PDB file of C-alpha atoms in Angstrom:
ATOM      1  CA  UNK N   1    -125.404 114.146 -66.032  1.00 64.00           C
ATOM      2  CA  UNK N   2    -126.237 117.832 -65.876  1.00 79.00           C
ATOM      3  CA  UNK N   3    -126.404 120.106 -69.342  1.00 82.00           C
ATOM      4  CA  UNK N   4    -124.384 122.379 -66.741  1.00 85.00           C
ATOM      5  CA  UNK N   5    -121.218 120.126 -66.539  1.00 87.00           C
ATOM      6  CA  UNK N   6    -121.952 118.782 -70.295  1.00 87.00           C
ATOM      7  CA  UNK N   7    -121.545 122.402 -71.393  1.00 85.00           C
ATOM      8  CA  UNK N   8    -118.118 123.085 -68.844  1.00 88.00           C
ATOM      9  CA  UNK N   9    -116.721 119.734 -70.551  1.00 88.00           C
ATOM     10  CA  UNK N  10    -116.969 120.719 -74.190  1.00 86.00           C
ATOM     11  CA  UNK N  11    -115.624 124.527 -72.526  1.00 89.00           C
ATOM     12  CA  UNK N  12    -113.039 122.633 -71.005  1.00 88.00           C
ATOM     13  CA  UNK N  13    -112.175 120.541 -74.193  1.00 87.00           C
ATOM     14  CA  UNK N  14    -112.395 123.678 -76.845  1.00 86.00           C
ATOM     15  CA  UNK N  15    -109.690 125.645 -74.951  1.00 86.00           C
ATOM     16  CA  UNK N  16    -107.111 122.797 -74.511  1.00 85.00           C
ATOM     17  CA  UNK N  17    -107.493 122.712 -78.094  1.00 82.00           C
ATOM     18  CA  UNK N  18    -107.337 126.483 -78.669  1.00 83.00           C
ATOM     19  CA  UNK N  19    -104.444 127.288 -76.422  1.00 83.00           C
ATOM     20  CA  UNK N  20    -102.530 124.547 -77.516  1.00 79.00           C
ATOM     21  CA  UNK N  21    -102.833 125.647 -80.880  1.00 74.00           C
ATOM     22  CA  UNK N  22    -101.797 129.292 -80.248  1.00 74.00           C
ATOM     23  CA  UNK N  23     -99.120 128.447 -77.528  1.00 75.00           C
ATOM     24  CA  UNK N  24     -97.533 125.487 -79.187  1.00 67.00           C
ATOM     25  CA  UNK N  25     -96.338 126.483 -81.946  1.00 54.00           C
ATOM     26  CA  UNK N  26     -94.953 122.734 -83.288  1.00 52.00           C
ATOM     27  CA  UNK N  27     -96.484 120.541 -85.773  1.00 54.00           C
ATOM     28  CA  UNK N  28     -99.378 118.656 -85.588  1.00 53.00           C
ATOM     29  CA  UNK N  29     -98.780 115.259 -84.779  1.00 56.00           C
ATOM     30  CA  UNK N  30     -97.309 115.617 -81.580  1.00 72.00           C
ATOM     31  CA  UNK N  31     -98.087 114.602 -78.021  1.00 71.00           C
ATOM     32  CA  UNK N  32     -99.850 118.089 -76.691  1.00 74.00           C
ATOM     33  CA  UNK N  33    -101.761 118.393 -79.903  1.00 78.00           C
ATOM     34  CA  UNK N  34    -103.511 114.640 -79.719  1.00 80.00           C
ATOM     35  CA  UNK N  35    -104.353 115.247 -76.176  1.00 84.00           C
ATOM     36  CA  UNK N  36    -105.827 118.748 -76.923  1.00 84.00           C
ATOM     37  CA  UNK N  37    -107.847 116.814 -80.055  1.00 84.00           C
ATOM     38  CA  UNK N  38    -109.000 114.121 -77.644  1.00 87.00           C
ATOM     39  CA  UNK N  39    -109.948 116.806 -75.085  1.00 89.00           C
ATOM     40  CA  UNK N  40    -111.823 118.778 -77.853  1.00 89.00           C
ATOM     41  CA  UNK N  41    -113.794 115.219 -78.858  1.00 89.00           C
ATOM     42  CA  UNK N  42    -114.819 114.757 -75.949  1.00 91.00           C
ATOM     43  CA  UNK N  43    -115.745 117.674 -75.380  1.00 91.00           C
ATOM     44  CA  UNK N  44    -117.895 117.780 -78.645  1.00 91.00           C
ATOM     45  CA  UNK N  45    -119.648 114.763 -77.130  1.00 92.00           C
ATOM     46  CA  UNK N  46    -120.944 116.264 -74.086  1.00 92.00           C
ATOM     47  CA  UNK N  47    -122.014 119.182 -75.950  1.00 91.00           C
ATOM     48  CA  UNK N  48    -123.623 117.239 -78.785  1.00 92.00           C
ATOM     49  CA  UNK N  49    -125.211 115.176 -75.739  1.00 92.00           C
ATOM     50  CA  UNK N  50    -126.137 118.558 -73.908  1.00 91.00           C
ATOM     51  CA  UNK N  51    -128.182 119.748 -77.693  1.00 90.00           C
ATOM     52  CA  UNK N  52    -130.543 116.421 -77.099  1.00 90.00           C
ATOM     53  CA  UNK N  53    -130.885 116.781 -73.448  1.00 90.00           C
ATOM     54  CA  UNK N  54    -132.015 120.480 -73.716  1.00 89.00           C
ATOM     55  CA  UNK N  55    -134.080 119.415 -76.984  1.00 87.00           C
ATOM     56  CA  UNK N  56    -132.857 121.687 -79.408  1.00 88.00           C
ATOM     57  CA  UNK N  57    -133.227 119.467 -82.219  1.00 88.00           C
ATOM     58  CA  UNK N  58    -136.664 118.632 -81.321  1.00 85.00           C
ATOM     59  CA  UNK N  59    -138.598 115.503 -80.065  1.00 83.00           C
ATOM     60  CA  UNK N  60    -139.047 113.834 -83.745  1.00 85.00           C
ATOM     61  CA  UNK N  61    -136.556 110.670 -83.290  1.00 88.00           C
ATOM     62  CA  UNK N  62    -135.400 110.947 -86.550  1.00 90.00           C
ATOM     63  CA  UNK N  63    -134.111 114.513 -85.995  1.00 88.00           C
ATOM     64  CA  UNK N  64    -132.644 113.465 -82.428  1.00 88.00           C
ATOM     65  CA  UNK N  65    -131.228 110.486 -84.391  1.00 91.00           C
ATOM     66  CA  UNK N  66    -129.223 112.681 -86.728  1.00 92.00           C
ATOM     67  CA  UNK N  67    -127.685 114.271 -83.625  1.00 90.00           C
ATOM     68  CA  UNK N  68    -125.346 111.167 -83.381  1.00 93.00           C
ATOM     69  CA  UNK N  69    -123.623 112.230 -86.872  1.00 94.00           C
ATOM     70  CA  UNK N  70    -121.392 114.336 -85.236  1.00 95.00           C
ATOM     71  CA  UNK N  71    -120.753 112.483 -82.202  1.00 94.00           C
ATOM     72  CA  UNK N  72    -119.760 109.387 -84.505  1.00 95.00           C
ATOM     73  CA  UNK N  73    -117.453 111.936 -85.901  1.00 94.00           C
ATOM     74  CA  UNK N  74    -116.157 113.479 -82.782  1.00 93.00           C
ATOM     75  CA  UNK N  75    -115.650 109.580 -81.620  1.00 94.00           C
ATOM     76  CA  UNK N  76    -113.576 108.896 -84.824  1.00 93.00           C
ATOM     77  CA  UNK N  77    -111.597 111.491 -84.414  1.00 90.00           C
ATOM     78  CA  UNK N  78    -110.841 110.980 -80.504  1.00 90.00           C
ATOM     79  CA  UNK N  79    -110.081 106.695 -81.535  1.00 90.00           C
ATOM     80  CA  UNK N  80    -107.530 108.120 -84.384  1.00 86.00           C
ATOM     81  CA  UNK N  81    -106.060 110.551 -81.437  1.00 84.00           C
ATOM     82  CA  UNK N  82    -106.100 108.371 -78.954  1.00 87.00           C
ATOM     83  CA  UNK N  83    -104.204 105.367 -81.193  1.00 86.00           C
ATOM     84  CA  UNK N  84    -101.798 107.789 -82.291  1.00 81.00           C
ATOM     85  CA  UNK N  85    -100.999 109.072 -78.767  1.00 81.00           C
ATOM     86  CA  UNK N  86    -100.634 105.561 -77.727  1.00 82.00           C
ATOM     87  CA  UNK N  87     -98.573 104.555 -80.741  1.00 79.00           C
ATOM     88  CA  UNK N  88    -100.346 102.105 -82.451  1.00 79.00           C
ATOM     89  CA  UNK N  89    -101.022 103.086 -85.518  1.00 75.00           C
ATOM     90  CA  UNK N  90     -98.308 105.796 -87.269  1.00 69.00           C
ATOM     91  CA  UNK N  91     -98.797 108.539 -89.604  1.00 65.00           C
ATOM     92  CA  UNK N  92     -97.567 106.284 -92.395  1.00 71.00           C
ATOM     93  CA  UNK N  93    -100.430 103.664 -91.145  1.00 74.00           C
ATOM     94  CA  UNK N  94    -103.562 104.429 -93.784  1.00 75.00           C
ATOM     95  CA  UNK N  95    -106.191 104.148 -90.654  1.00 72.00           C
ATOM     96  CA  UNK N  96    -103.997 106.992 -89.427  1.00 72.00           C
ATOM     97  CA  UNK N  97    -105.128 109.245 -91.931  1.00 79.00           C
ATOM     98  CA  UNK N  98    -108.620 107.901 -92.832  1.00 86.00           C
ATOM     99  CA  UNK N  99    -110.324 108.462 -89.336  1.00 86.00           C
ATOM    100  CA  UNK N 100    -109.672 111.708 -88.865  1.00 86.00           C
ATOM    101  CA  UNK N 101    -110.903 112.329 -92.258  1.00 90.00           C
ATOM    102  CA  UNK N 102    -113.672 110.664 -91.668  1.00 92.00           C
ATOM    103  CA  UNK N 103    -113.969 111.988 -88.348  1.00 92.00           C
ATOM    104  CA  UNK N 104    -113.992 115.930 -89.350  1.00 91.00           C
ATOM    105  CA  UNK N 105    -116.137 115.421 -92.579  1.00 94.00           C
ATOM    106  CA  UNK N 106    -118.882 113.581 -89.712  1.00 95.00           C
ATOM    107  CA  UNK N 107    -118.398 116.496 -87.359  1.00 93.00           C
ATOM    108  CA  UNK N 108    -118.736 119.357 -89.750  1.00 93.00           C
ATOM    109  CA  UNK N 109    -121.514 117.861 -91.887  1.00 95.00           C
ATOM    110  CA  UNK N 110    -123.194 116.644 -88.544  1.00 94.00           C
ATOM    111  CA  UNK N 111    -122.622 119.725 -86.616  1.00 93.00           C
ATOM    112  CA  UNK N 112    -124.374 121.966 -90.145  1.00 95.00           C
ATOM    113  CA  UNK N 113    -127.263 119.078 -89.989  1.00 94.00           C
ATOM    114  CA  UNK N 114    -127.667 119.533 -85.697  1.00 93.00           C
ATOM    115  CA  UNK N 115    -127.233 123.818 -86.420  1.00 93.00           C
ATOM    116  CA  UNK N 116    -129.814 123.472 -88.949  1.00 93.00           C
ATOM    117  CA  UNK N 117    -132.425 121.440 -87.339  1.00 92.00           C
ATOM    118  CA  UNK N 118    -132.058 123.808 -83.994  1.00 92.00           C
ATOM    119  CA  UNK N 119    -133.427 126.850 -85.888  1.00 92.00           C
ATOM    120  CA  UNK N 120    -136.114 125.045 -87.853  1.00 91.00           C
ATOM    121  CA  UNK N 121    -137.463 123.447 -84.273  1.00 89.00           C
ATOM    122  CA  UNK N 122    -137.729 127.016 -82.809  1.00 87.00           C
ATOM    123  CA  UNK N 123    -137.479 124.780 -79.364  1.00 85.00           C
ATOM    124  CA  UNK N 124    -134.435 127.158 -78.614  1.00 85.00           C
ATOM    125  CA  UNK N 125    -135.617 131.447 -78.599  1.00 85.00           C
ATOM    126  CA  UNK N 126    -133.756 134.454 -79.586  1.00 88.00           C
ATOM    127  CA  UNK N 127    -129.869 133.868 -80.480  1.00 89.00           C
ATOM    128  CA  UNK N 128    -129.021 130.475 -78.955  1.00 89.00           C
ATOM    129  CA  UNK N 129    -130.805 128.987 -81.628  1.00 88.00           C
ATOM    130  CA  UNK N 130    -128.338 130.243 -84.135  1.00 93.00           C
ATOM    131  CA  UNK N 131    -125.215 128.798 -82.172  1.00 92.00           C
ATOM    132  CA  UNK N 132    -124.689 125.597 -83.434  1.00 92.00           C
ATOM    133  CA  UNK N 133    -125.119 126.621 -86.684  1.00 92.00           C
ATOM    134  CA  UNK N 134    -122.620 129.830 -85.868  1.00 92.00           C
ATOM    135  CA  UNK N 135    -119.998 126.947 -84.587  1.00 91.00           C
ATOM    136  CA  UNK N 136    -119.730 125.877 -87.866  1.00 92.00           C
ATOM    137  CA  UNK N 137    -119.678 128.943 -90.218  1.00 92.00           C
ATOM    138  CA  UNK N 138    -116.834 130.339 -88.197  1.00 92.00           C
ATOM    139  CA  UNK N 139    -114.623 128.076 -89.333  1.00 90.00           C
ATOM    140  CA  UNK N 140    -114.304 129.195 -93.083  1.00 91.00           C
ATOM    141  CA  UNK N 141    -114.281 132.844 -91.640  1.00 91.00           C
ATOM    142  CA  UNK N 142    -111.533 132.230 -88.854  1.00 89.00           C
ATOM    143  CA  UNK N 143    -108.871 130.538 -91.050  1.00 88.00           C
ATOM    144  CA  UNK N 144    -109.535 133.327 -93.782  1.00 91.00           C
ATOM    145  CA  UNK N 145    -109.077 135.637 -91.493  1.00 91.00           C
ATOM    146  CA  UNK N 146    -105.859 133.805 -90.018  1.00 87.00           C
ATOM    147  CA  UNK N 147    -104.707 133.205 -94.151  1.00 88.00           C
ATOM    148  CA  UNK N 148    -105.380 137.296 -94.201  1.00 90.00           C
ATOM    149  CA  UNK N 149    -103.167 138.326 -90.882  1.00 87.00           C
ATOM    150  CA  UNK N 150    -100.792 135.444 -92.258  1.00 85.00           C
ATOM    151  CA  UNK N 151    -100.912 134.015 -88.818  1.00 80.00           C
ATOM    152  CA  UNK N 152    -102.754 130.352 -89.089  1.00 80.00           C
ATOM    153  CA  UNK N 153    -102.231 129.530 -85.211  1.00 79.00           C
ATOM    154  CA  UNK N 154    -104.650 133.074 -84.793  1.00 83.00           C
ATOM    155  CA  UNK N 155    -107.444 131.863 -87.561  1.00 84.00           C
ATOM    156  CA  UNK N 156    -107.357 128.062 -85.807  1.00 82.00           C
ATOM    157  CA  UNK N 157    -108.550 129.881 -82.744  1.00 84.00           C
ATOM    158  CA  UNK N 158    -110.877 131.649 -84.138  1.00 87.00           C
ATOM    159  CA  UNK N 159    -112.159 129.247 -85.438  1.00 87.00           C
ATOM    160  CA  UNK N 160    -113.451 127.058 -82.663  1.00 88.00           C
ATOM    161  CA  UNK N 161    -114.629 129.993 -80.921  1.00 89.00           C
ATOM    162  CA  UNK N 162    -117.912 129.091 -82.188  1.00 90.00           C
ATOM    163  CA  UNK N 163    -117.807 126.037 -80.060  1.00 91.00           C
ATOM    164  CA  UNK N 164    -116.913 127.924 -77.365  1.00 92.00           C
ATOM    165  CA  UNK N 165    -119.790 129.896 -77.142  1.00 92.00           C
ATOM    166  CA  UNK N 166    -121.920 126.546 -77.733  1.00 91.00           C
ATOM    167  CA  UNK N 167    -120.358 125.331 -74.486  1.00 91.00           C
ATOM    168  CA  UNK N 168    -121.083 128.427 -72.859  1.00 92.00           C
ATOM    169  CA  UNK N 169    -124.751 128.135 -74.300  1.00 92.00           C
ATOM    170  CA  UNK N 170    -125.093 124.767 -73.288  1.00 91.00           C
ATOM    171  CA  UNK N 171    -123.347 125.184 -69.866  1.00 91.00           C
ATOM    172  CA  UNK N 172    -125.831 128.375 -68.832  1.00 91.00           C
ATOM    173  CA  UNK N 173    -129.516 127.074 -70.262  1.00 85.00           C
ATOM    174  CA  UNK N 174    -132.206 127.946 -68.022  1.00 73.00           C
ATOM    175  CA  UNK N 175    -135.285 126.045 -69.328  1.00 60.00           C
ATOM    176  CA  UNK N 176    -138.598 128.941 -69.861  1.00 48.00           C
ATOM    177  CA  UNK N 177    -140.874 128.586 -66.918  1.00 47.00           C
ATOM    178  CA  UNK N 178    -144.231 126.484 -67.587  1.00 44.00           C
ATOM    179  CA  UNK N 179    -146.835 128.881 -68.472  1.00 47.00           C
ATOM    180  CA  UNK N 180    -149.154 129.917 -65.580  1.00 50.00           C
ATOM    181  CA  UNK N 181    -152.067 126.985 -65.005  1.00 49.00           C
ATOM    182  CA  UNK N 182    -149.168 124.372 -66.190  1.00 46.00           C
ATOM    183  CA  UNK N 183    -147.529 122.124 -64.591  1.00 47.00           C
ATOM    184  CA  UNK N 184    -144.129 121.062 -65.376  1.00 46.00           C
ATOM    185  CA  UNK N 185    -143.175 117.521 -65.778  1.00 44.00           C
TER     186      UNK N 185
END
């Protein structure tokens, strides 16, 4: 698969789950938000899938290896999403609660190890290296500013604009031409 259509999939996934959180305003735990969680997983995937195709995190397998953190975490949280939206397991259930805590704490801590590891491979030049590690920093920043306008639904948003722009990032890399005398594989 294309990095084109990786990066349009995690687009695709981070605005279900940023318009449903500013148009519905309901609780979580309903129908439109676990389908706008299992779109944003999925999206996460592809883009996390998209950062190893492109090489950002380098060629050292240990360093591509720790770009599965956050894709077990996006997959937790899609299978607690998913089971919830098909009814099998309950908010009362104890595996409703525990993979999606498990399943942000992977993401986050995954997506700060992947944001990290795409500056220190310089693979990536000028400010698209800093984007996966600007996906996560927003967060803190959008729901303080969304704690500061007293609107939450407004700092959720902003929030996951960072992944946004990651999707954009992903979805528009142009590899650098070869260097002249070298041909490219």
């Amino acid at each position: 698969m294309s990095t084109r259509w990786l990066g349009i999939a995690m687009i695709i996934g981070t605005l279900a789950f940023i318009v449903q959180d500013l148009i519905y305003d309901v609780e979580m735990g309903n129908t439109s938000s676990r389908l706008a969680l299992l779109l944003f997983c999925v999206g996460g995937i592809c883009g996390v899938t998209g950062l190893i195709k492109l090489n950002a995190l380098g060629s050292n397998t240990v360093a591509r290896a720790l770009g599965f953190v956050p894709m077990i975490g996006f997959a937790a949280l899609a299978l607690g999403a998913a089971l919830k939206l098909s009814e099998v397991i309950t908010l009362d259930d104890s595996l409703g609660n525990i993979l999606p805590a498990i399943g942000w704490i992977m993401m986050l801590a995954g997506m700060l190890i992947v944001g990290i590891l795409t500056i220190a491979t310089r693979n990536w030049q000028g400010w698209r290296r800093f984007v996966p590690l600007l996906s996560i920093l927003v967060i803190p920043v959008g729901l303080a500013l969304g704690a500061r306008l007293g609107n939450d639904d407004v700092g959720g948003a902003i929030s996951f604009t960072g992944f946004l722009l990651l999707g954009i990032v992903i979805a528009t890399f142009q590899s650098a031409p070869a260097p002249d005398g070298v041909v490219a594989a």
